Amino acid sequence: RASLPPKEGASSSSTGSSSSSSSSSSAGAGAGASPRDPRLVFGLAVGIPTLLLTWGVYDPNSPPAKIATALGFDEFAESFARPNEEKLLPNWHDMKDVPKDF
């Protein structure tokens, strides 16, 4: 590929990364987006774990779900899903304020 001239405002010390930035800008990453752009870092830091968690929840055969099962997280999640009481609804006729014909 032919090397593009540095952008206006680019310093001479960044000529080594100008080819990578020009290829990333031509790939659609956006003009001026650096690998340490806070928006990119935050998006990846939030997006990747969210994607892996969602994948593990919806597909029990996925690698994230298998890792969670191996580490024992499925038992932890089951403790939240399991009801505390064996009978969830009370016996209405045993309550004082409920009419007997209810």
Coordinates of C-alpha atoms in Angstrom, one line a residue:
R1 CA 0.0 0.0 0.0
A2 CA 1.0 3.5 -0.6
S3 CA 1.7 5.5 2.6
L4 CA -0.5 8.6 3.0
P5 CA 1.0 11.9 4.1
P6 CA 0.5 12.8 7.7
K7 CA -2.7 14.7 8.6
E8 CA -2.5 18.4 9.2
G9 CA -2.1 18.8 13.0
A10 CA -0.2 15.5 13.3
S11 CA 3.2 15.8 14.9
S12 CA 6.3 14.3 13.2
S13 CA 6.7 11.8 16.1
S14 CA 3.5 10.1 15.2
T15 CA 4.5 9.2 11.6
G16 CA 5.0 5.6 12.6
S17 CA 1.4 5.3 13.7
S18 CA 0.0 7.3 10.8
S19 CA -0.3 4.2 8.7
S20 CA -2.2 2.4 11.4
S21 CA -4.4 5.4 12.1
S22 CA -5.1 5.9 8.4
S23 CA -6.0 2.2 8.0
S24 CA -8.2 2.3 11.0
S25 CA -9.9 5.5 9.8
S26 CA -10.4 3.9 6.4
A27 CA -11.9 0.9 8.1
G28 CA -14.6 3.0 9.6
A29 CA -13.3 3.5 13.2
G30 CA -13.8 7.2 12.9
A31 CA -11.4 10.0 12.2
G32 CA -9.1 10.8 15.1
A33 CA -10.1 7.8 17.2
S34 CA -7.1 6.5 19.0
P35 CA -6.8 3.1 20.7
R36 CA -6.9 4.9 24.1
D37 CA -10.0 7.0 23.3
P38 CA -12.1 6.9 26.5
R39 CA -15.2 6.3 24.6
L40 CA -13.7 3.2 23.0
V41 CA -12.2 1.9 26.2
F42 CA -15.4 2.4 28.1
G43 CA -17.5 0.8 25.4
L44 CA -15.2 -2.2 25.3
A45 CA -15.0 -2.4 29.1
V46 CA -18.8 -2.4 29.4
G47 CA -19.8 -4.1 26.2
I48 CA -17.6 -7.2 26.3
P49 CA -18.6 -8.4 29.8
T50 CA -22.2 -7.6 29.0
L51 CA -22.0 -9.7 25.8
L52 CA -20.4 -12.6 27.6
L53 CA -22.9 -12.5 30.5
T54 CA -25.8 -12.4 28.1
W55 CA -24.4 -15.2 26.1
G56 CA -23.8 -17.3 29.2
V57 CA -27.4 -16.7 30.5
Y58 CA -29.2 -17.5 27.2
D59 CA -27.1 -20.4 26.1
P60 CA -26.3 -23.0 28.7
N61 CA -23.8 -24.8 26.4
S62 CA -21.8 -21.6 25.8
P63 CA -18.2 -21.3 27.0
P64 CA -19.1 -18.5 29.5
A65 CA -21.9 -20.7 31.0
K66 CA -19.6 -23.8 31.2
I67 CA -16.9 -21.7 33.0
A68 CA -19.6 -20.3 35.4
T69 CA -20.8 -23.9 36.1
A70 CA -17.2 -25.1 36.7
L71 CA -16.6 -22.2 39.2
G72 CA -19.9 -22.9 41.0
F73 CA -21.8 -19.8 40.0
D74 CA -24.8 -21.7 39.0
E75 CA -25.4 -22.8 42.6
F76 CA -25.1 -19.1 43.6
A77 CA -27.7 -18.1 41.1
E78 CA -30.0 -20.9 42.0
S79 CA -30.1 -19.7 45.6
F80 CA -31.7 -16.5 44.3
A81 CA -34.1 -18.3 42.0
R82 CA -35.3 -20.9 44.6
P83 CA -38.2 -19.7 46.8
N84 CA -37.6 -19.3 50.5
E85 CA -40.9 -20.9 51.6
E86 CA -42.2 -24.3 50.5
K87 CA -45.7 -22.8 50.2
L88 CA -45.7 -19.3 48.7
L89 CA -49.4 -18.4 49.2
P90 CA -50.8 -18.5 52.7
N91 CA -53.9 -20.4 53.7
W92 CA -56.5 -17.7 53.5
H93 CA -58.9 -19.3 56.0
D94 CA -56.2 -19.2 58.7
M95 CA -55.9 -15.4 58.5
K96 CA -58.0 -13.4 61.0
D97 CA -59.0 -10.5 58.8
V98 CA -60.1 -12.5 55.7
P99 CA -63.8 -13.5 55.5
K100 CA -64.5 -17.2 55.7
D101 CA -66.3 -17.2 52.4
F102 CA -63.4 -15.6 50.5

